[in-house]
Amino acid sequence: MRLVEIRLLEGPNLYRLEPAVKVEVAVGAEESWQGERDAAEGVATRLWAVVPPSRRPAEVARLAGWCGRLREEAGKGPSAEVHVHRGADPGHWIVSFPWRGAERARTLAEAAWQLAGEERLDSDDVPSGHPDVVAATWRISGATAHGPTMIRDAERRIPVVSISGTNGKTTVTRMIAHVLGRAGQRVGMTTSDGIVVDGRMVEPGDWTGPGGATAILGRGDVDVAVLETARGGILLRGVGYQSNEASVLTNVSSDHLDLQGIHTLQELTAAKATICRITKPDGWVVLNADDPHVAAVAGLVHGRVALFSLESEPPPVLRAHLERGGRACVVQNGILVEVEARETRPVVSIDEIPATLGGLARHNVANALAAVAGARAMGATIGQVADGLRDFTPSADRSPGRLNVFRHGSRVVIVDFAHNEAGLEALLDVADGIAAGGAARTWPVTIIVGTAGDRPDDTIRGIGRIAARRAQRVVIKETPSYLRGRDPRELIALLRAGIAEGAAEVAAAGRPGAIDPAAVPLHGTEVAALRAELTLAAGPDGDGRPGRPAVIALMCHAERDDVFRLLADLGARPVDTPTDLRSIVPRLVSRPHRG
């Protein structure tokens, strides 16, 4: 048996909905995970399930026994509170127990590990006066005891809505915060961009972990907290508060896999669903009915469930939910509506929501549906929700890095944080829609791709494959600050391999214009890539002919502010209202909506 890690989780987490010590061990030969990313669609994996004693390896049972025995000896709790869980990695096991004092908890876990390594010492047989037990108990009692940072319900006066998911969580967070702010509440918001209070950025950076929640919930000038909650914080530290009044889970797709022992979409769903499992029984859990993994979370929660769906023909799970008198947000005849029991309440037309780009950005229609349900869960009226969504523009100021559109002469530039396969597909959907409507003819699309080095090989190749399959021109940009330990040459090689796969698919289908992988340019920064493409796109007539791309989409991660400055310096104009969009996509004036 090998010790993988001892980790103190400060709040609700994947294994327990309370601060917990996680002792992870590996038994048997070391193996790498292999399998299907989506082996059982729509099945919620319960990584928190407790493995009964009869099914635990002897070594793990001995470790769990010592954890329980030392807790009793030190007066820190009953041994029954020690649980064993199967890890996602082959041969990995998790022993968990609650804690109240950090150093004492860690000392106890370390002592239990040491005692479990002595096969001759069994926690059930060793007497209390045994010197090893006495020494361990003495060390535990002598350790300091500062408690978890989690904010308990008794300490919290501010209602909380938590938002998680693979894509869209930042946009949904911003939408809900904007709706509640327009309704007169003082909103504290955390996103991957920073901590925002009452519309003011007070601390830039990624604050989607428990630190951001603590910073908001400890303030006296906030009426409501709207908290983006990321997978990493849940797995590495736990959620920063005991419960929430509402939660929103947008979707789950391939991203951040093979990190912290999470390899499949089911496991990723289980991690993100922690925010839904801590929603109060009288609160609301908002789930995407179009995502079978997310929809399955409904069976794991105690709160009331509200579903949302973008599809014109709602999935069976949503229809059954409505038949039971449940609440849902859907699209009917181009209008977002809330349906509950037999009552239908129109909210706002898609055409009136700038973030949907006149309905072209279907993923933002889905995000708006999630925001409607989330804001309603926090007490906003239908009128307040409609007012907030009408006023929420996808501008570089209000929603930086999320589908920011600019016009530069006859060319359109889209800047988006798309950082995985699903995000890239959504970005290219918008680019294709703009290209197909521009001046009533089709313009070619250039996509500038790159991603973080900690993504799995198959995800990185997938990004290249999608780019080559869908765009007329592909450019690779490097992001050195996002390598995260990977050799940059390996990252570029994987992208090129994916581009070659996508180009081969295009050629095999007999479609013209397959990308030549060897001719795909590489630039050292995002700014350099965009500048080069704008220079290439420019011509004396700027007519957007093939070879002079009229639509340029940039997966922008590291240099967003510099990219915005470049566009401003070049005289590019933001396009962030439906009226502006119609000026570059005339067909949207009469474009029918799905749903």
Coordinates of C-alpha atoms in Angstrom, one line a residue:
M1 CA 0.0 0.0 0.0
R2 CA 1.4 3.4 -1.0
L3 CA 0.4 6.8 0.4
V4 CA -0.8 9.1 -2.4
E5 CA -1.8 12.1 -0.3
I6 CA -3.2 13.4 3.0
R7 CA -5.5 16.4 2.2
L8 CA -7.6 18.6 4.5
L9 CA -10.7 19.7 2.7
E10 CA -12.1 22.9 4.3
G11 CA -15.8 22.4 3.4
P12 CA -18.3 20.3 1.5
N13 CA -16.5 18.1 -1.0
L14 CA -16.8 15.1 -3.3
Y15 CA -16.7 12.6 -0.4
R16 CA -18.5 14.3 2.4
L17 CA -20.7 17.4 2.7
E18 CA -18.6 18.7 5.6
P19 CA -14.9 19.5 6.2
A20 CA -13.1 16.2 5.8
V21 CA -9.6 14.6 5.9
K22 CA -8.9 12.7 2.7
V23 CA -6.3 10.0 3.0
E24 CA -5.7 8.5 -0.5
V25 CA -3.8 5.3 -0.8
A26 CA -2.9 2.9 -3.7
V27 CA -3.0 -0.8 -3.4
G28 CA -1.4 -3.3 -5.8
A29 CA 0.6 -2.6 -9.0
E30 CA 0.7 0.9 -10.2
E31 CA -1.6 1.4 -13.2
S32 CA -2.7 4.2 -15.4
W33 CA -6.3 4.9 -16.0
Q34 CA -7.7 3.5 -19.3
G35 CA -11.3 3.5 -20.4
E36 CA -14.2 5.4 -22.0
R37 CA -14.6 9.0 -21.2
D38 CA -18.4 8.6 -21.4
A39 CA -19.0 4.9 -20.5
A40 CA -22.5 5.2 -19.1
E41 CA -24.4 8.3 -20.4
G42 CA -26.8 9.7 -17.9
V43 CA -25.6 7.6 -15.0
A44 CA -24.5 9.7 -12.0
T45 CA -21.3 8.3 -10.4
R46 CA -21.4 8.3 -6.6
L47 CA -17.7 8.5 -5.7
W48 CA -18.9 9.4 -2.2
A49 CA -20.5 6.0 -1.7
V50 CA -19.2 4.2 1.4
V51 CA -17.6 0.8 0.7
P52 CA -18.7 -1.8 3.3
P53 CA -16.0 -3.4 5.4
S54 CA -16.4 -6.7 3.7
R55 CA -15.3 -5.2 0.3
R56 CA -12.3 -3.3 1.5
P57 CA -8.7 -4.6 0.9
A58 CA -7.1 -5.7 4.2
E59 CA -4.5 -2.9 4.1
V60 CA -7.2 -0.2 3.6
A61 CA -9.4 -1.7 6.3
R62 CA -6.4 -1.6 8.6
L63 CA -5.8 2.1 7.8
A64 CA -9.5 3.0 8.3
G65 CA -9.4 1.0 11.6
W66 CA -6.5 3.0 12.9
C67 CA -8.1 6.3 11.9
G68 CA -11.2 5.4 13.9
R69 CA -9.2 4.1 16.8
L70 CA -7.0 7.2 17.1
R71 CA -10.1 9.5 16.8
E72 CA -11.6 7.7 19.8
E73 CA -8.4 7.6 21.8
A74 CA -7.9 11.3 21.2
G75 CA -11.5 12.2 21.9
K76 CA -12.1 13.6 18.5
G77 CA -15.1 11.6 17.5
P78 CA -16.5 8.1 17.0
S79 CA -14.8 5.6 14.8
A80 CA -18.1 5.2 12.9
E81 CA -17.5 8.5 11.2
V82 CA -14.5 7.1 9.3
H83 CA -15.6 6.1 5.7
V84 CA -13.9 4.3 2.9
H85 CA -14.5 5.2 -0.8
R86 CA -13.3 3.8 -4.1
G87 CA -11.0 6.2 -5.9
A88 CA -11.4 6.8 -9.6
D89 CA -7.8 5.8 -10.4
P90 CA -7.1 2.0 -10.6
G91 CA -6.3 0.6 -7.2
H92 CA -6.9 3.9 -5.3
W93 CA -8.9 4.1 -2.1
I94 CA -10.0 7.0 -0.1
V95 CA -10.3 7.1 3.7
S96 CA -12.3 10.1 5.0
F97 CA -13.3 11.5 8.3
P98 CA -14.5 14.9 9.6
W99 CA -12.1 17.3 11.3
R100 CA -12.3 20.4 13.5
G101 CA -8.6 21.1 14.1
A102 CA -6.2 21.2 11.2
E103 CA -2.9 20.2 12.6
R104 CA -4.5 17.6 14.9
A105 CA -6.4 16.1 12.0
R106 CA -3.3 15.9 9.9
T107 CA -1.2 14.4 12.7
L108 CA -3.9 11.8 13.3
A109 CA -3.9 10.8 9.6
E110 CA -0.1 10.5 9.6
A111 CA -0.1 8.5 12.8
A112 CA -2.8 6.1 11.4
W113 CA -0.8 5.7 8.2
Q114 CA 2.3 4.8 10.2
L115 CA 0.4 2.3 12.4
A116 CA -1.3 0.7 9.5
G117 CA 2.1 0.0 8.0
E118 CA 2.8 -2.4 10.8
E119 CA 1.0 -5.5 9.9
R120 CA 1.4 -7.0 13.3
L121 CA -0.6 -4.0 14.8
D122 CA -4.3 -4.3 14.3
S123 CA -6.4 -1.5 15.7
D124 CA -9.0 -4.0 17.2
D125 CA -6.4 -6.0 19.1
V126 CA -3.8 -3.5 20.4
P127 CA -4.6 -2.4 24.0
S128 CA -4.9 1.3 24.9
G129 CA -1.7 1.3 26.8
H130 CA 0.4 0.2 23.9
P131 CA 3.4 2.6 23.6
D132 CA 2.7 3.3 19.9
V133 CA -0.9 4.2 20.6
V134 CA 0.1 6.3 23.6
A135 CA 2.7 8.2 21.5
A136 CA 0.4 8.8 18.7
T137 CA -2.4 10.1 21.0
W138 CA 0.1 12.4 22.7
R139 CA 1.2 13.9 19.4
I140 CA -2.4 14.4 18.3
S141 CA -3.4 16.1 21.6
G142 CA -0.4 18.4 21.4
A143 CA -1.1 19.7 18.0
T144 CA -2.7 23.1 17.4
A145 CA -6.4 23.1 16.5
H146 CA -7.4 26.0 14.2
G147 CA -10.6 25.0 12.5
P148 CA -11.9 24.9 8.9
T149 CA -12.4 28.1 7.0
M150 CA -15.8 27.0 5.8
I151 CA -18.6 29.5 6.6
R152 CA -21.3 27.7 8.5
D153 CA -25.0 28.5 8.1
A154 CA -25.1 29.9 11.6
E155 CA -22.4 32.4 10.6
R156 CA -23.9 33.4 7.2
R157 CA -26.5 36.2 6.7
I158 CA -26.2 36.5 2.9
P159 CA -28.2 34.2 0.6
V160 CA -26.0 32.3 -1.9
V161 CA -26.5 31.0 -5.4
S162 CA -23.7 28.7 -6.7
I163 CA -22.9 28.1 -10.3
S164 CA -20.8 25.4 -11.8
G165 CA -20.4 23.4 -15.1
T166 CA -17.9 23.0 -17.9
N167 CA -18.9 25.8 -20.1
G168 CA -21.1 28.9 -19.5
K169 CA -20.7 29.1 -15.8
T170 CA -19.0 32.5 -15.9
T171 CA -21.6 33.9 -18.3
V172 CA -24.5 32.6 -16.2
T173 CA -22.9 33.9 -13.0
R174 CA -22.6 37.4 -14.6
M175 CA -26.1 37.2 -16.0
I176 CA -27.7 36.3 -12.6
A177 CA -25.6 39.0 -10.8
H178 CA -26.7 41.6 -13.4
V179 CA -30.3 40.7 -13.0
L180 CA -30.2 40.9 -9.2
G181 CA -28.2 44.1 -9.3
R182 CA -30.7 45.8 -11.7
A183 CA -33.4 44.7 -9.3
G184 CA -31.8 46.8 -6.6
Q185 CA -29.7 44.3 -4.6
R186 CA -26.1 44.8 -3.7
V187 CA -24.4 41.8 -5.3
G188 CA -21.2 40.1 -4.4
M189 CA -19.9 38.0 -7.3
T190 CA -17.0 35.7 -7.8
T191 CA -15.8 34.5 -11.2
S192 CA -12.5 33.3 -12.8
D193 CA -11.9 37.0 -13.5
G194 CA -12.1 38.3 -9.9
I195 CA -14.3 39.4 -7.0
V196 CA -16.9 42.0 -8.0
V197 CA -19.0 43.9 -5.5
D198 CA -21.9 46.0 -6.6
G199 CA -20.5 46.1 -10.1
R200 CA -16.9 47.1 -9.0
M201 CA -13.9 44.8 -9.4
V202 CA -12.4 44.7 -6.0
E203 CA -9.9 41.9 -6.5
P204 CA -8.8 40.6 -9.9
G205 CA -7.8 37.0 -10.5
D206 CA -9.4 33.5 -10.3
W207 CA -11.6 33.5 -7.2
T208 CA -13.8 30.5 -8.0
G209 CA -12.5 28.6 -5.0
P210 CA -13.4 28.8 -1.3
G211 CA -11.2 31.9 -0.8
G212 CA -13.5 33.9 -3.1
A213 CA -16.6 32.7 -1.3
T214 CA -15.1 33.6 2.1
A215 CA -14.2 37.1 0.8
I216 CA -17.8 37.8 -0.3
L217 CA -19.7 36.1 2.6
G218 CA -17.6 38.0 5.1
R219 CA -18.6 41.5 3.8
G220 CA -21.2 43.7 5.3
D221 CA -22.0 45.6 2.1
V222 CA -23.5 42.8 0.2
D223 CA -27.2 41.6 0.0
V224 CA -26.7 38.4 -2.1
A225 CA -23.8 36.3 -3.2
V226 CA -23.5 34.9 -6.8
L227 CA -20.6 32.5 -6.7
E228 CA -19.0 30.7 -9.7
T229 CA -17.7 27.5 -8.2
A230 CA -15.0 25.6 -10.1
R231 CA -14.1 21.9 -10.1
G232 CA -10.6 22.5 -8.9
G233 CA -11.6 24.3 -5.7
I234 CA -14.1 21.6 -4.8
L235 CA -11.6 18.8 -5.3
L236 CA -8.6 20.5 -3.7
R237 CA -10.1 22.4 -0.9
G238 CA -13.9 21.9 -0.7
V239 CA -16.7 24.4 -1.0
G240 CA -16.2 27.5 1.2
Y241 CA -19.7 27.4 2.8
Q242 CA -22.0 24.9 4.3
S243 CA -25.0 25.2 2.1
N244 CA -26.6 27.5 -0.5
E245 CA -30.1 28.7 -1.3
A246 CA -29.8 27.8 -5.0
S247 CA -27.4 26.1 -7.4
V248 CA -27.0 26.0 -11.2
L249 CA -25.2 23.2 -13.1
T250 CA -24.9 24.3 -16.8
N251 CA -23.4 21.3 -18.5
V252 CA -20.6 18.8 -18.3
S253 CA -18.2 18.0 -21.2
S254 CA -14.6 17.0 -21.8
D255 CA -12.4 19.4 -19.9
H256 CA -10.0 19.1 -16.9
L257 CA -10.0 15.3 -17.2
D258 CA -7.1 13.2 -15.8
L259 CA -6.6 15.8 -13.1
Q260 CA -7.1 15.1 -9.4
G261 CA -8.2 11.5 -10.3
I262 CA -11.2 12.6 -12.4
H263 CA -11.2 10.8 -15.8
T264 CA -14.8 10.4 -17.0
L265 CA -17.7 12.7 -17.6
Q266 CA -19.6 10.8 -14.9
E267 CA -16.9 11.5 -12.3
L268 CA -16.6 15.2 -13.4
T269 CA -20.4 15.5 -13.0
A270 CA -20.1 14.1 -9.5
A271 CA -17.5 16.6 -8.5
K272 CA -19.4 19.6 -9.9
A273 CA -22.7 18.4 -8.5
T274 CA -21.3 19.0 -5.0
I275 CA -22.9 22.5 -5.1
C276 CA -26.3 20.9 -5.9
R277 CA -26.0 18.4 -3.1
I278 CA -25.6 21.2 -0.5
T279 CA -28.6 23.1 -1.7
K280 CA -31.1 23.5 1.1
P281 CA -34.3 21.4 0.9
D282 CA -36.4 24.6 0.4
G283 CA -34.0 25.9 -2.2
W284 CA -33.7 25.4 -5.9
V285 CA -31.4 23.2 -8.0
V286 CA -31.2 24.4 -11.6
L287 CA -30.2 21.6 -14.1
N288 CA -29.7 21.3 -17.8
A289 CA -32.3 18.8 -19.1
D290 CA -30.5 18.6 -22.5
D291 CA -27.3 17.1 -20.8
P292 CA -28.1 13.6 -19.5
H293 CA -25.3 13.7 -17.0
V294 CA -26.6 16.9 -15.5
A295 CA -30.2 15.9 -15.6
A296 CA -29.3 12.7 -13.6
V297 CA -28.2 15.0 -10.7
A298 CA -31.8 15.5 -9.9
G299 CA -31.8 12.2 -8.2
L300 CA -29.0 13.2 -5.8
V301 CA -30.3 16.4 -4.4
H302 CA -32.6 17.5 -1.5
G303 CA -33.7 20.9 -3.0
R304 CA -36.5 21.6 -5.4
V305 CA -35.5 21.1 -9.1
A306 CA -35.9 23.5 -12.0
L307 CA -34.9 22.2 -15.4
F308 CA -34.1 24.1 -18.5
S309 CA -33.9 23.0 -22.2
L310 CA -32.9 24.7 -25.4
E311 CA -34.5 22.0 -27.6
S312 CA -37.7 22.6 -29.6
E313 CA -38.8 19.1 -28.5
P314 CA -38.0 19.0 -24.8
P315 CA -36.4 15.7 -23.6
P316 CA -38.5 13.1 -21.8
V317 CA -37.0 14.0 -18.5
L318 CA -38.3 17.5 -18.7
R319 CA -41.7 16.5 -19.9
A320 CA -42.0 14.1 -17.0
H321 CA -40.9 16.8 -14.6
L322 CA -43.6 19.2 -15.8
E323 CA -46.2 16.4 -15.5
R324 CA -45.3 16.2 -11.9
G325 CA -45.9 19.9 -11.5
G326 CA -42.2 20.9 -11.6
R327 CA -40.7 24.1 -12.9
A328 CA -38.8 24.5 -16.2
C329 CA -37.4 27.2 -18.5
V330 CA -37.8 26.6 -22.2
V331 CA -38.0 28.4 -25.5
Q332 CA -41.4 28.8 -27.2
N333 CA -41.7 30.7 -30.5
G334 CA -38.5 32.6 -29.9
I335 CA -39.4 33.6 -26.3
L336 CA -37.9 32.4 -23.1
V337 CA -40.7 31.1 -20.9
E338 CA -41.0 29.7 -17.4
V339 CA -43.4 26.8 -17.1
E340 CA -44.7 25.5 -13.8
A341 CA -47.5 23.0 -13.3
R342 CA -50.0 24.2 -16.0
E343 CA -49.0 27.9 -16.0
T344 CA -46.8 29.4 -18.7
R345 CA -45.1 32.7 -18.0
P346 CA -43.3 34.5 -20.9
V347 CA -40.1 36.1 -19.8
V348 CA -38.3 37.8 -22.7
S349 CA -37.8 37.4 -26.4
I350 CA -34.4 36.0 -27.6
D351 CA -34.2 39.0 -30.0
E352 CA -34.1 41.3 -27.0
I353 CA -31.2 39.6 -25.2
P354 CA -27.9 41.1 -26.6
A355 CA -25.8 38.1 -25.4
T356 CA -27.6 35.8 -27.8
L357 CA -26.5 37.9 -30.8
G358 CA -30.0 37.8 -32.2
G359 CA -30.3 34.1 -31.5
L360 CA -27.2 33.2 -33.3
A361 CA -25.3 32.3 -30.1
R362 CA -27.4 29.3 -29.2
H363 CA -25.1 28.5 -26.2
N364 CA -25.9 31.9 -24.8
V365 CA -29.6 31.2 -25.2
A366 CA -29.0 28.1 -23.0
N367 CA -27.1 30.3 -20.6
A368 CA -29.9 32.8 -20.5
L369 CA -32.4 30.0 -19.7
A370 CA -30.1 28.9 -16.8
A371 CA -29.9 32.5 -15.6
V372 CA -33.7 32.9 -15.7
A373 CA -34.1 29.9 -13.5
G374 CA -31.2 30.9 -11.2
A375 CA -32.4 34.5 -10.7
R376 CA -36.0 33.3 -10.2
A377 CA -34.7 30.9 -7.5
M378 CA -33.2 33.9 -5.7
G379 CA -36.5 35.8 -5.7
A380 CA -36.3 37.9 -8.8
T381 CA -39.6 38.7 -10.6
I382 CA -40.3 37.9 -14.2
G383 CA -40.1 41.6 -15.0
Q384 CA -36.8 42.0 -13.2
V385 CA -35.3 39.0 -15.0
A386 CA -36.4 40.3 -18.4
D387 CA -35.0 43.8 -17.6
G388 CA -31.7 42.4 -16.6
L389 CA -31.2 40.2 -19.6
R390 CA -32.2 43.0 -22.0
D391 CA -29.5 45.2 -20.4
F392 CA -26.8 42.5 -20.2
T393 CA -24.5 43.1 -23.2
P394 CA -21.6 40.8 -24.2
S395 CA -19.2 43.7 -24.2
A396 CA -15.5 43.7 -23.3
D397 CA -16.4 45.7 -20.2
R398 CA -19.4 43.8 -18.9
S399 CA -18.5 40.2 -20.1
P400 CA -14.8 40.3 -21.0
G401 CA -13.6 37.3 -22.9
R402 CA -17.0 35.8 -23.5
L403 CA -18.1 36.1 -27.1
N404 CA -16.9 39.7 -27.6
V405 CA -17.4 40.7 -31.2
F406 CA -15.6 43.5 -33.1
R407 CA -15.9 44.9 -36.5
H408 CA -12.7 46.0 -38.4
G409 CA -13.6 47.2 -41.8
S410 CA -15.3 44.3 -43.6
R411 CA -13.9 41.9 -41.1
V412 CA -15.4 40.5 -37.9
V413 CA -13.3 39.4 -35.0
I414 CA -14.7 37.2 -32.2
V415 CA -12.7 36.9 -28.9
D416 CA -13.8 34.1 -26.7
F417 CA -12.4 32.1 -23.8
A418 CA -13.3 28.8 -25.5
H419 CA -10.8 26.4 -24.0
N420 CA -12.2 22.9 -24.8
E421 CA -13.9 21.0 -27.5
A422 CA -17.5 22.0 -26.6
G423 CA -16.5 25.7 -26.3
L424 CA -14.8 25.6 -29.6
E425 CA -17.8 24.1 -31.3
A426 CA -20.0 26.9 -29.8
L427 CA -17.5 29.6 -31.0
L428 CA -17.5 28.2 -34.5
D429 CA -21.3 28.0 -34.6
V430 CA -21.3 31.8 -34.1
A431 CA -18.5 32.4 -36.5
D432 CA -20.3 30.3 -39.2
G433 CA -23.5 32.1 -38.6
I434 CA -21.9 35.5 -39.0
A435 CA -19.9 34.4 -42.1
A436 CA -23.0 32.9 -43.7
G437 CA -25.0 36.2 -43.2
G438 CA -22.4 38.7 -44.1
A439 CA -23.4 40.8 -47.1
A440 CA -25.7 37.9 -48.1
R441 CA -22.8 35.6 -49.0
T442 CA -20.5 33.2 -47.3
W443 CA -17.2 34.4 -46.0
P444 CA -14.4 32.1 -44.9
V445 CA -13.7 31.6 -41.2
T446 CA -10.2 31.6 -39.6
I447 CA -9.9 30.0 -36.2
I448 CA -6.9 30.7 -33.9
V449 CA -6.5 27.8 -31.6
G450 CA -4.5 26.8 -28.5
T451 CA -5.3 25.5 -25.0
A452 CA -3.7 24.7 -21.7
G453 CA -1.1 22.0 -21.4
D454 CA -2.8 20.1 -18.6
R455 CA -5.6 18.9 -20.9
P456 CA -5.5 15.2 -21.9
D457 CA -3.9 14.4 -25.2
D458 CA -7.3 13.4 -26.7
T459 CA -8.8 16.7 -25.8
I460 CA -5.9 18.7 -27.4
R461 CA -6.1 16.6 -30.6
G462 CA -9.9 17.1 -30.5
I463 CA -9.5 20.8 -30.6
G464 CA -7.2 20.6 -33.6
R465 CA -9.6 18.2 -35.3
I466 CA -12.7 20.4 -34.8
A467 CA -10.8 23.4 -36.1
A468 CA -9.7 21.7 -39.3
R469 CA -13.1 20.2 -39.9
R470 CA -15.0 23.4 -39.6
A471 CA -12.8 26.4 -40.5
Q472 CA -11.4 27.5 -43.8
R473 CA -8.1 28.5 -42.2
V474 CA -6.5 27.4 -38.9
V475 CA -3.8 29.2 -37.0
I476 CA -2.0 28.0 -33.8
K477 CA -1.1 30.4 -31.0
E478 CA 1.1 29.6 -28.1
T479 CA 0.2 30.5 -24.5
P480 CA 3.4 29.9 -22.5
S481 CA 1.8 30.8 -19.2
Y482 CA -0.7 28.0 -19.7
L483 CA 1.7 25.2 -20.4
R484 CA 1.3 23.8 -16.8
G485 CA 4.3 21.5 -17.1
R486 CA 3.9 20.3 -20.6
D487 CA 6.6 20.7 -23.2
P488 CA 5.4 23.3 -25.7
R489 CA 6.6 21.2 -28.6
E490 CA 4.5 18.3 -27.5
L491 CA 1.4 20.6 -27.2
I492 CA 1.9 22.0 -30.7
A493 CA 2.5 18.5 -32.1
L494 CA -0.8 17.3 -30.6
L495 CA -2.7 20.2 -32.1
R496 CA -1.1 19.6 -35.5
A497 CA -2.0 15.9 -35.2
G498 CA -5.6 16.8 -34.6
I499 CA -5.6 19.3 -37.5
A500 CA -4.3 16.5 -39.7
E501 CA -7.1 14.2 -38.6
G502 CA -9.7 16.9 -39.3
A503 CA -8.3 17.7 -42.7
A504 CA -8.3 14.0 -43.6
E505 CA -12.0 13.8 -42.6
V506 CA -12.8 16.8 -44.9
A507 CA -10.9 15.2 -47.8
A508 CA -12.5 11.8 -47.3
A509 CA -15.9 13.5 -47.4
G510 CA -15.0 15.0 -50.8
R511 CA -15.4 18.6 -49.5
P512 CA -13.1 21.2 -51.1
G513 CA -10.6 23.3 -49.1
A514 CA -9.1 20.8 -46.7
I515 CA -6.5 22.4 -44.5
D516 CA -2.9 21.6 -45.2
P517 CA -1.5 20.8 -41.7
A518 CA 2.1 21.6 -42.8
A519 CA 0.9 25.1 -43.8
V520 CA -0.8 26.0 -40.5
P521 CA 1.1 29.0 -39.1
L522 CA 2.3 29.2 -35.6
H523 CA 2.6 32.4 -33.5
G524 CA 4.2 32.8 -30.1
T525 CA 1.4 34.9 -28.5
E526 CA -2.3 35.5 -29.0
V527 CA -1.7 39.1 -29.9
A528 CA 0.9 38.2 -32.5
A529 CA -1.5 35.6 -34.1
L530 CA -4.4 38.1 -34.3
R531 CA -2.2 40.9 -35.6
A532 CA -0.9 38.7 -38.3
E533 CA -4.3 37.5 -39.4
L534 CA -5.7 41.0 -39.4
T535 CA -2.8 42.1 -41.6
L536 CA -3.4 39.1 -43.9
A537 CA -7.1 39.9 -44.0
A538 CA -6.5 43.5 -44.9
G539 CA -6.4 44.4 -48.6
P540 CA -6.8 47.5 -50.6
D541 CA -10.5 46.6 -51.2
G542 CA -11.1 44.6 -48.0
D543 CA -13.7 42.5 -49.8
G544 CA -13.3 39.4 -47.7
R545 CA -12.3 37.1 -50.7
P546 CA -11.0 33.6 -49.9
G547 CA -7.5 34.0 -48.6
R548 CA -8.5 37.3 -46.9
P549 CA -10.6 36.0 -44.0
A550 CA -13.6 38.1 -43.1
V551 CA -14.4 36.3 -39.8
I552 CA -11.5 35.7 -37.4
A553 CA -12.3 33.8 -34.1
L554 CA -9.7 33.7 -31.4
M555 CA -9.5 31.3 -28.5
C556 CA -8.2 33.9 -26.1
H557 CA -6.9 32.8 -22.7
A558 CA -3.8 34.7 -21.5
E559 CA -3.6 38.1 -23.2
R560 CA -7.2 39.3 -23.3
D561 CA -6.5 42.9 -22.3
D562 CA -3.6 43.1 -24.8
V563 CA -5.9 41.7 -27.5
F564 CA -8.5 44.4 -26.7
R565 CA -5.9 47.1 -26.8
L566 CA -4.7 45.9 -30.2
L567 CA -8.2 46.0 -31.6
A568 CA -8.8 49.5 -30.2
D569 CA -5.5 50.7 -31.7
L570 CA -6.5 49.3 -35.0
G571 CA -9.8 51.1 -34.8
A572 CA -12.0 48.0 -34.5
R573 CA -15.5 48.8 -33.2
P574 CA -17.3 46.7 -30.6
V575 CA -20.5 44.9 -31.8
D576 CA -22.5 44.2 -28.7
T577 CA -26.2 44.9 -29.4
P578 CA -28.7 43.2 -31.7
T579 CA -28.9 46.3 -33.8
D580 CA -25.1 46.4 -34.3
L581 CA -25.1 42.7 -35.2
R582 CA -27.7 43.1 -37.8
S583 CA -25.4 45.6 -39.5
I584 CA -22.9 42.8 -40.2
V585 CA -25.4 39.9 -40.5
P586 CA -28.4 41.2 -42.5
R587 CA -30.0 37.8 -42.6
L588 CA -30.6 37.9 -38.9
V589 CA -33.4 40.4 -39.4
S590 CA -35.7 37.6 -40.7
R591 CA -33.8 34.6 -39.3
P592 CA -36.3 32.1 -37.7
H593 CA -35.6 30.9 -34.2
R594 CA -35.6 27.2 -33.3
G595 CA -37.7 26.3 -30.3

